[in-house]
PDB file of C-alpha atoms in Angstrom:
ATOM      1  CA  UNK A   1      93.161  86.109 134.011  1.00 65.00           C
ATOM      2  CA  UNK A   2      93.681  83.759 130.830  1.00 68.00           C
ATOM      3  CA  UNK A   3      97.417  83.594 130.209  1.00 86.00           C
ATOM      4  CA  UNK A   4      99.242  81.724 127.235  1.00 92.00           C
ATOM      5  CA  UNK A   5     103.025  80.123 127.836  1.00 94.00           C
ATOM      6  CA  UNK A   6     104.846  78.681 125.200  1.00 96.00           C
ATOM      7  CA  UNK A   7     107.376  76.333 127.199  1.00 92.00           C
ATOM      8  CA  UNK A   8     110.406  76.866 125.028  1.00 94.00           C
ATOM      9  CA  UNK A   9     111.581  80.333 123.261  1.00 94.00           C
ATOM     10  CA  UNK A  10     113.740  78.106 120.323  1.00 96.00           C
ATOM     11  CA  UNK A  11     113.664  75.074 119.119  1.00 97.00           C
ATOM     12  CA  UNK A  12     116.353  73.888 116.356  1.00 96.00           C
ATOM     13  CA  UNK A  13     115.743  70.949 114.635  1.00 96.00           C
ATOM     14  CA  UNK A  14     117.036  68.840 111.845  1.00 96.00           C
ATOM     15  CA  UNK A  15     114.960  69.115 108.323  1.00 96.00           C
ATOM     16  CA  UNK A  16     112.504  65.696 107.823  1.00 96.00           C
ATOM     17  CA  UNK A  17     112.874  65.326 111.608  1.00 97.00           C
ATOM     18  CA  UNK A  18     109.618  65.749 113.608  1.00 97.00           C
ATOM     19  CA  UNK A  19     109.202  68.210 116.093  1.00 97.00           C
ATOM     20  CA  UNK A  20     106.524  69.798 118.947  1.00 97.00           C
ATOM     21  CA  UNK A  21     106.182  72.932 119.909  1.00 98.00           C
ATOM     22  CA  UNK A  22     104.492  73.487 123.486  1.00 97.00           C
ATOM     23  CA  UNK A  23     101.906  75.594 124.612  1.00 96.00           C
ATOM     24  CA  UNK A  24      99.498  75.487 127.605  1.00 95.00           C
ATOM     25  CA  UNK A  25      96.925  78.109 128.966  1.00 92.00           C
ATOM     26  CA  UNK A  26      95.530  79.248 131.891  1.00 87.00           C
ATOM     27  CA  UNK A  27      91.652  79.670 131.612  1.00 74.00           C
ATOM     28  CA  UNK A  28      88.910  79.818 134.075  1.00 67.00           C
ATOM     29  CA  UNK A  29      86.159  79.325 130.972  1.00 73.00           C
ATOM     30  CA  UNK A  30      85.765  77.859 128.004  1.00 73.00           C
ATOM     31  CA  UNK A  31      88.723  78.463 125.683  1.00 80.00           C
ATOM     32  CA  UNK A  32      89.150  78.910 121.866  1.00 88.00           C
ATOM     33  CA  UNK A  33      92.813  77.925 120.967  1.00 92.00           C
ATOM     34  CA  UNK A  34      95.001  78.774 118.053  1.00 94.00           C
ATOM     35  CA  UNK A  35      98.401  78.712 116.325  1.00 96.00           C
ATOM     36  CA  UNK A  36      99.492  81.652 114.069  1.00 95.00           C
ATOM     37  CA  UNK A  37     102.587  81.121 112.291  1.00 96.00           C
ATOM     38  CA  UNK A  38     104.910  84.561 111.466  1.00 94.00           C
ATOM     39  CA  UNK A  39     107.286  84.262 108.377  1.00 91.00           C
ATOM     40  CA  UNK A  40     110.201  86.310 108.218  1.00 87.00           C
ATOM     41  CA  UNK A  41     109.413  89.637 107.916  1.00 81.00           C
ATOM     42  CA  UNK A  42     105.874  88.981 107.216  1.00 85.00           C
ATOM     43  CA  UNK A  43     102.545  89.201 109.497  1.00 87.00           C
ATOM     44  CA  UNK A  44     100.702  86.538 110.834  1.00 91.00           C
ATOM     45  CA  UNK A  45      98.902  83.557 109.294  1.00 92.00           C
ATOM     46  CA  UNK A  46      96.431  81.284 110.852  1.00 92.00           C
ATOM     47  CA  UNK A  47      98.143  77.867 111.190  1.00 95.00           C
ATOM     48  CA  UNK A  48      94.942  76.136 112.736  1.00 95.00           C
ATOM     49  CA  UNK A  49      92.273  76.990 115.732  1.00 93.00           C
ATOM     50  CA  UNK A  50      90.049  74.864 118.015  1.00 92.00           C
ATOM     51  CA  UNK A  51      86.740  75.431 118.853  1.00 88.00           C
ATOM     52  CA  UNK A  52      84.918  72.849 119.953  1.00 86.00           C
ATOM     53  CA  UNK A  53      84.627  68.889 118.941  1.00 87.00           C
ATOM     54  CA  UNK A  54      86.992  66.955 118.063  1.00 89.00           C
ATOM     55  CA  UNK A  55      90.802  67.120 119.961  1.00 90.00           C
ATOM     56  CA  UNK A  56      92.966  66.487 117.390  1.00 95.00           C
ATOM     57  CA  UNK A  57      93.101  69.969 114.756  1.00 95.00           C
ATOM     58  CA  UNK A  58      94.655  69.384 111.497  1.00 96.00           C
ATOM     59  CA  UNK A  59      95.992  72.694 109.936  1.00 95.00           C
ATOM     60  CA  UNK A  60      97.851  74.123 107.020  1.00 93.00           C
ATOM     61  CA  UNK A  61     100.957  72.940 105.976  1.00 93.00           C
ATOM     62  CA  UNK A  62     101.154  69.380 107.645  1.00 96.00           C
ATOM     63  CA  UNK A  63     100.730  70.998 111.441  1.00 97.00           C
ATOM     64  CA  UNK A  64      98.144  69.577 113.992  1.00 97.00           C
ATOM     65  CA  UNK A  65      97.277  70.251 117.295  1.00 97.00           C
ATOM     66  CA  UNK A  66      95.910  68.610 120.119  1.00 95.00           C
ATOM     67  CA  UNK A  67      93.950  70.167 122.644  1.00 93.00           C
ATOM     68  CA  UNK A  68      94.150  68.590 126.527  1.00 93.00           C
ATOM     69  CA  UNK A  69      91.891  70.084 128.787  1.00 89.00           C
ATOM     70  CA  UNK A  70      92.964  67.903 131.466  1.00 90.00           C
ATOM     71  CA  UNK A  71      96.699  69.174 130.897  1.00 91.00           C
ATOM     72  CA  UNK A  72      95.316  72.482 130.036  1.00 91.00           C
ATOM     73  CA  UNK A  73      98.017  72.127 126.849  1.00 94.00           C
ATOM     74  CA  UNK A  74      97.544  72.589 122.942  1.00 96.00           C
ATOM     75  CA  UNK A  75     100.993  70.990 121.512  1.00 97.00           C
ATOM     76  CA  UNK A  76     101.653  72.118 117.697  1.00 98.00           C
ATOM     77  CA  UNK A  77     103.587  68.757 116.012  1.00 98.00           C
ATOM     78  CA  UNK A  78     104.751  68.179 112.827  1.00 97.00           C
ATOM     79  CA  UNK A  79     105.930  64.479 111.504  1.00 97.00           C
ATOM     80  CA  UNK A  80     108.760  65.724 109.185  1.00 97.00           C
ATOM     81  CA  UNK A  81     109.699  69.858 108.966  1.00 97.00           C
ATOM     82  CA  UNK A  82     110.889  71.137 106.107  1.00 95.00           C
ATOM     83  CA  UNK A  83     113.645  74.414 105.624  1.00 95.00           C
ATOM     84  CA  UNK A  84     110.158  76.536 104.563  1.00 94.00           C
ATOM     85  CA  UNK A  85     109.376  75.974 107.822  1.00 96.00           C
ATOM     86  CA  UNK A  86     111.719  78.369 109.643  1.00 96.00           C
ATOM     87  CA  UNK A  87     109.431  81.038 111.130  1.00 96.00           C
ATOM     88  CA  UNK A  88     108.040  82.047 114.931  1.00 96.00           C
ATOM     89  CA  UNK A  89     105.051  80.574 116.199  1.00 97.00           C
ATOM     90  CA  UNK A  90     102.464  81.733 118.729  1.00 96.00           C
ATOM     91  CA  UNK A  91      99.644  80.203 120.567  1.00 96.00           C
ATOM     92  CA  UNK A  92      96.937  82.206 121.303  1.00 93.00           C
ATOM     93  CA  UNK A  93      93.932  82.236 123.191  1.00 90.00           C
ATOM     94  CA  UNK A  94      90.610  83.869 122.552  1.00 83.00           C
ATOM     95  CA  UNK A  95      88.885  85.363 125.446  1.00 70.00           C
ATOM     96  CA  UNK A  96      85.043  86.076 125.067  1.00 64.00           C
ATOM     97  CA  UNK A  97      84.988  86.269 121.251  1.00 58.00           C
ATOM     98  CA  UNK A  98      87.278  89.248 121.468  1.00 67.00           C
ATOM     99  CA  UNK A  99      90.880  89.454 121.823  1.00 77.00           C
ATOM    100  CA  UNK A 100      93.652  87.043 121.458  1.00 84.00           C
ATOM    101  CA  UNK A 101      96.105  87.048 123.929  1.00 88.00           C
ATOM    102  CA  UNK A 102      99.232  85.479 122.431  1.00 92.00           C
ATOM    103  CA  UNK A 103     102.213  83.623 124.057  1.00 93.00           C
ATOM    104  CA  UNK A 104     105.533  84.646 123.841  1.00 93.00           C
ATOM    105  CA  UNK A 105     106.304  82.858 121.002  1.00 95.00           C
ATOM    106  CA  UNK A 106     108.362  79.997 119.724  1.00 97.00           C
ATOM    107  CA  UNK A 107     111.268  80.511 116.978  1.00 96.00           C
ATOM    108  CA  UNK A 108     111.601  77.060 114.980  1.00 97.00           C
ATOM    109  CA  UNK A 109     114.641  76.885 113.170  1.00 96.00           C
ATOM    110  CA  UNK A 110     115.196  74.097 110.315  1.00 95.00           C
ATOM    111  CA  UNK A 111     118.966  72.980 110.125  1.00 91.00           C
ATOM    112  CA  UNK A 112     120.031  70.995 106.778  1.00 88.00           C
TER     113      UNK A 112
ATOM    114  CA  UNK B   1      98.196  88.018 100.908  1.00 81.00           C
ATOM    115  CA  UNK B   2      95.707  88.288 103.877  1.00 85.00           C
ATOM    116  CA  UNK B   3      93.552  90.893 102.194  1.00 92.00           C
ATOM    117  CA  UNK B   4      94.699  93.260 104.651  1.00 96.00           C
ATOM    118  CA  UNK B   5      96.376  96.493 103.875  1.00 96.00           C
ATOM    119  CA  UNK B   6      98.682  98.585 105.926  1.00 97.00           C
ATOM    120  CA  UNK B   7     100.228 101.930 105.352  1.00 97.00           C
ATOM    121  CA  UNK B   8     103.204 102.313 105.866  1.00 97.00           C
ATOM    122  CA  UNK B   9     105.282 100.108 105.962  1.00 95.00           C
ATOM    123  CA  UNK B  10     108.003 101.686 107.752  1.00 96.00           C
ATOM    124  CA  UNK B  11     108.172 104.707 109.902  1.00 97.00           C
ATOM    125  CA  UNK B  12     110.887 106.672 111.647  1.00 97.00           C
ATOM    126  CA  UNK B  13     110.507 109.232 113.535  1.00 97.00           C
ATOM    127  CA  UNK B  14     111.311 111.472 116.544  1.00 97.00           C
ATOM    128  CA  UNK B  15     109.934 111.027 120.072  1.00 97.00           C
ATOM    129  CA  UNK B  16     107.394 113.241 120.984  1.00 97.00           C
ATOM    130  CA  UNK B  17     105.975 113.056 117.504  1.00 97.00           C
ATOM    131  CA  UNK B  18     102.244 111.701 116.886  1.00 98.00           C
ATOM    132  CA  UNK B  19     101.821 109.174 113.792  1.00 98.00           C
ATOM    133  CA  UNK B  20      99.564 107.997 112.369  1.00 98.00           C
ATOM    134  CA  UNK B  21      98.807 104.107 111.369  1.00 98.00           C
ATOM    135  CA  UNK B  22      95.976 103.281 108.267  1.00 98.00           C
ATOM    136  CA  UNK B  23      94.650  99.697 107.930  1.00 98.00           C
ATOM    137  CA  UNK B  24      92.346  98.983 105.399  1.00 98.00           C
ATOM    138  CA  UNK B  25      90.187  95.490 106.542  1.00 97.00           C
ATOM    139  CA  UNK B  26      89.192  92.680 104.282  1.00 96.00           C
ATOM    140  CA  UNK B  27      85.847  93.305 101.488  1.00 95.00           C
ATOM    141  CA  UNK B  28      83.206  92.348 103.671  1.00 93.00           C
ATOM    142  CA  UNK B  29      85.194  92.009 107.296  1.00 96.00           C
ATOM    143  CA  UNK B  30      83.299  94.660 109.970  1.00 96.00           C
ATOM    144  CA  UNK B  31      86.205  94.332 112.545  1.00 95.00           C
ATOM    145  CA  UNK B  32      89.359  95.437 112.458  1.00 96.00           C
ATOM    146  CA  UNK B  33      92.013  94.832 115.927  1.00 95.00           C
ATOM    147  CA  UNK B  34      95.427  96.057 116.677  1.00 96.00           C
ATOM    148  CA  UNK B  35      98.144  94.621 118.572  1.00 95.00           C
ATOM    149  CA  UNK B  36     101.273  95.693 118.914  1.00 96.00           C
ATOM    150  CA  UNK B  37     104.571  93.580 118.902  1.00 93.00           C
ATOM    151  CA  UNK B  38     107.702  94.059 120.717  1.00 92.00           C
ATOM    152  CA  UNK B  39     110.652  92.434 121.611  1.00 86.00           C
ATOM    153  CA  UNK B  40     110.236  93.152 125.712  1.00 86.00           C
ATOM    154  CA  UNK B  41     106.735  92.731 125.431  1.00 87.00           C
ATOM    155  CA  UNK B  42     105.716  90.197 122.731  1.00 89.00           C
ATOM    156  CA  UNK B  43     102.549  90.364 120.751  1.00 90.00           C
ATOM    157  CA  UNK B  44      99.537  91.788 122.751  1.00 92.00           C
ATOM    158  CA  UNK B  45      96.216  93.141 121.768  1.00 91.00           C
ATOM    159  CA  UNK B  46      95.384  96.881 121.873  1.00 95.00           C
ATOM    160  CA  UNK B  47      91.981  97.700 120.531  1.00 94.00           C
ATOM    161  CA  UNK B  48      89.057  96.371 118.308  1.00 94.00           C
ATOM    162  CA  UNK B  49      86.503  97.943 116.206  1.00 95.00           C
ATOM    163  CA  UNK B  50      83.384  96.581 114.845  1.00 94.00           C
ATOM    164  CA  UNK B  51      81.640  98.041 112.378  1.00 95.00           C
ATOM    165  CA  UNK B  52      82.517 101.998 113.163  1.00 95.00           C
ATOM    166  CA  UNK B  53      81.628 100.760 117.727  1.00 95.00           C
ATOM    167  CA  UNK B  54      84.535 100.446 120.054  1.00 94.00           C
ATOM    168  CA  UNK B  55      84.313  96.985 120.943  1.00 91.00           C
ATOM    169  CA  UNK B  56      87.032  96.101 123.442  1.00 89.00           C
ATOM    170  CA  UNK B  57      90.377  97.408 125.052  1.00 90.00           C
ATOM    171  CA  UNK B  58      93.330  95.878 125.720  1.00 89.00           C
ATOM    172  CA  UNK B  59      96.808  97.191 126.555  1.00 83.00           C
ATOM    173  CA  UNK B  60      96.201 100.251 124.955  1.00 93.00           C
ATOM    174  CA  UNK B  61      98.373 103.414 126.563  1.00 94.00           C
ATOM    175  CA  UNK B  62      96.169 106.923 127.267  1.00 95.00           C
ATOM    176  CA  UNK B  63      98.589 108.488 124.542  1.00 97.00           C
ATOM    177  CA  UNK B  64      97.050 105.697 121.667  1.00 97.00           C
ATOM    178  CA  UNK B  65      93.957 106.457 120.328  1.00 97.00           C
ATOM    179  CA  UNK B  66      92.043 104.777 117.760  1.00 97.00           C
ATOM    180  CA  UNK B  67      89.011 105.071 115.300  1.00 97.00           C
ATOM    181  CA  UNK B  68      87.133 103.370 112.442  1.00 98.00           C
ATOM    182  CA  UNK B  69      85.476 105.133 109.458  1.00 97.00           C
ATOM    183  CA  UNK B  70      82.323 104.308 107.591  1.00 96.00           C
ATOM    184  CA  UNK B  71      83.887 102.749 105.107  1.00 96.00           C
ATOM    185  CA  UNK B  72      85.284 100.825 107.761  1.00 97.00           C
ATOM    186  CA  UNK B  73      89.046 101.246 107.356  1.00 97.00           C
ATOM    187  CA  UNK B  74      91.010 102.316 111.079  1.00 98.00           C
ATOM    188  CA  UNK B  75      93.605 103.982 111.912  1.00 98.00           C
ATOM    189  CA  UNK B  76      95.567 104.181 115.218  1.00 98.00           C
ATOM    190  CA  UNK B  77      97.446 107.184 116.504  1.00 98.00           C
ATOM    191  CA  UNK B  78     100.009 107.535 118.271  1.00 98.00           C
ATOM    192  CA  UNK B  79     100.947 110.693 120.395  1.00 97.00           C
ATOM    193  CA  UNK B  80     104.082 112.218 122.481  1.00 97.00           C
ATOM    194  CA  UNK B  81     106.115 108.991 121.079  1.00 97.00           C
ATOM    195  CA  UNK B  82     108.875 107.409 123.160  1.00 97.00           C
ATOM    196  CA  UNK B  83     111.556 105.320 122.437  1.00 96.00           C
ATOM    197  CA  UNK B  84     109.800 102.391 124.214  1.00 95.00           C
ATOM    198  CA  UNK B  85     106.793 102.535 121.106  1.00 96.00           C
ATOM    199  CA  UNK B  86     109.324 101.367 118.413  1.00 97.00           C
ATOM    200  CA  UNK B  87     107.499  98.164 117.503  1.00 96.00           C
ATOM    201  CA  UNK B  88     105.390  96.348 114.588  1.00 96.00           C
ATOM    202  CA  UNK B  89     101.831  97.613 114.735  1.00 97.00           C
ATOM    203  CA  UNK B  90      99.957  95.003 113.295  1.00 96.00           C
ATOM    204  CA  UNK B  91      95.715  95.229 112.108  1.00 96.00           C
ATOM    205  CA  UNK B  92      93.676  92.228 111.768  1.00 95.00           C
ATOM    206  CA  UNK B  93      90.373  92.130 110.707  1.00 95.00           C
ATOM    207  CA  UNK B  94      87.332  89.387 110.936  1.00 93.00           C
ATOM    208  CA  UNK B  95      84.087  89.220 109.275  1.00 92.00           C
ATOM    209  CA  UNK B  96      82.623  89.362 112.691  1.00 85.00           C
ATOM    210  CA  UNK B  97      83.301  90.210 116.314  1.00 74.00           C
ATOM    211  CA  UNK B  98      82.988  86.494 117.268  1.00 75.00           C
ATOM    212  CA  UNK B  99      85.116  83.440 117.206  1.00 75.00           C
ATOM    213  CA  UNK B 100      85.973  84.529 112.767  1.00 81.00           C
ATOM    214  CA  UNK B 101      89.071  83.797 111.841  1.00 86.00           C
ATOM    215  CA  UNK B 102      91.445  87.131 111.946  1.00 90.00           C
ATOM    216  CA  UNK B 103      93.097  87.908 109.130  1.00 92.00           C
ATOM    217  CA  UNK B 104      96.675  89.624 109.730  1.00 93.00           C
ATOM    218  CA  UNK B 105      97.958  92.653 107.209  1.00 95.00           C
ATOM    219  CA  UNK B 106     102.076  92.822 107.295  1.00 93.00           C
ATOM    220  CA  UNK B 107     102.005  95.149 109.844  1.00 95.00           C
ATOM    221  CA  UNK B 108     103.907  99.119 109.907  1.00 97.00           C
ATOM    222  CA  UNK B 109     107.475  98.587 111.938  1.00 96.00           C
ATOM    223  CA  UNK B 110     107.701 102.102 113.699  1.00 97.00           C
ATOM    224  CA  UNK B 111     110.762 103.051 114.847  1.00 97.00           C
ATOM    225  CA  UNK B 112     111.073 106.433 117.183  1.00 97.00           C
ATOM    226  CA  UNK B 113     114.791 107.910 117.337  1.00 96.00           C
TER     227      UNK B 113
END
């Protein structure tokens, strides 16, 4: 069964620091990654996805993503956060063009 | 804003009460998904729709039900409620049933007392 883990629950970080949030998968077949990004009180919003070519994903809001097939990982990173960007994350995988099976999620918290 | 509606917001009510969930999809999207989020359980998928078909089940309990009207809105019911259902119901939709992009509404926080 394809399973998501997101390696760390919280991450606190100073604001214009850089920081990585981990995530690796368990899949058998092909895989279709993303990162959805959950806003205080508000519903999710597509961060960036992989799909096929190249590794390195560049998303919204200065995130990218690298996927490692070797290392079966997809690390979110960021060069300098910002206090807007204080919200949970989740990884997700798609499984067979159907349903996205999420990690736990990982609650970034931006300290002045 | 996703495009995606859901009504309502917030629900309380008693357990052993059925509810009912409305999620209107994107103009032009043919699926619409549920998940469910809790804090013991996290995020995980129920059920998705495409265009008016069951398309595929997930964690979806016998007392959940689910449907999808011609004009392509869903809802999601939920019967004999416990206190383990209190969550945020969240609908997505996508333009397909494929690898689309899905498109989250706020979601409808239930709580059952």
């Amino acid at each position: 069964a394809q399973s998501v883990t997101q390696l760390d629950s919280q991450v606190p970080v100073f604001e214009e620091a850089p920081v990585e949030l981990r995530c690796n998968y368990s899949s058998s077949v092909s895989v279709y990654l993303f990162w959805y990004v959950q806003y205080p009180n508000q519903g999710l919003q597509l961060l960036l996805k992989y799909l096929s070519g190249s590794t390195l994903v560049k998303g919204i809001n200065g995130f990218e993503a690298e996927f490692n097939k070797s290392q079966t990982s997809f690390h979110l990173r960021k060069p300098s956060v910002h206090i807007s960007d204080t919200a949970e994350y989740f990884c997700a995988v798609r499984i067979g063009g159907q349903k996205l099976v999420f990690g736990q999620g990982t609650r970034l918290t931006i300290n002045p | 804003d996703s495009g995606v509606t859901q009504t309502p917001k917030h629900l309380i009510t008693a357990t052993g009460q059925r509810v009912t969930l409305r999620c209107s999809p994107r103009s032009g999207d043919l699926s619409v998904y549920w998940y469910q989020q809790s804090l013991d359980q996290g995020l995980q998928f129920l059920i998705q729709y495409y265009n008016g078909e069951e398309r595929a089940k997930g964690n979806i309990l016998e007392r959940f039900s689910a449907q999808q009207f011609p004009d392509l809105h869903s809802e999601l019911n939920l019967s004999s409620l416990e206190l383990g259902d209190s969550a945020l119901y969240f609908c997505a939709s996508s333009v397909g049933g494929g690898l689309e992009t899905q498109y989250f509404g706020p979601g409808t926080r239930l709580l059952v007392l």
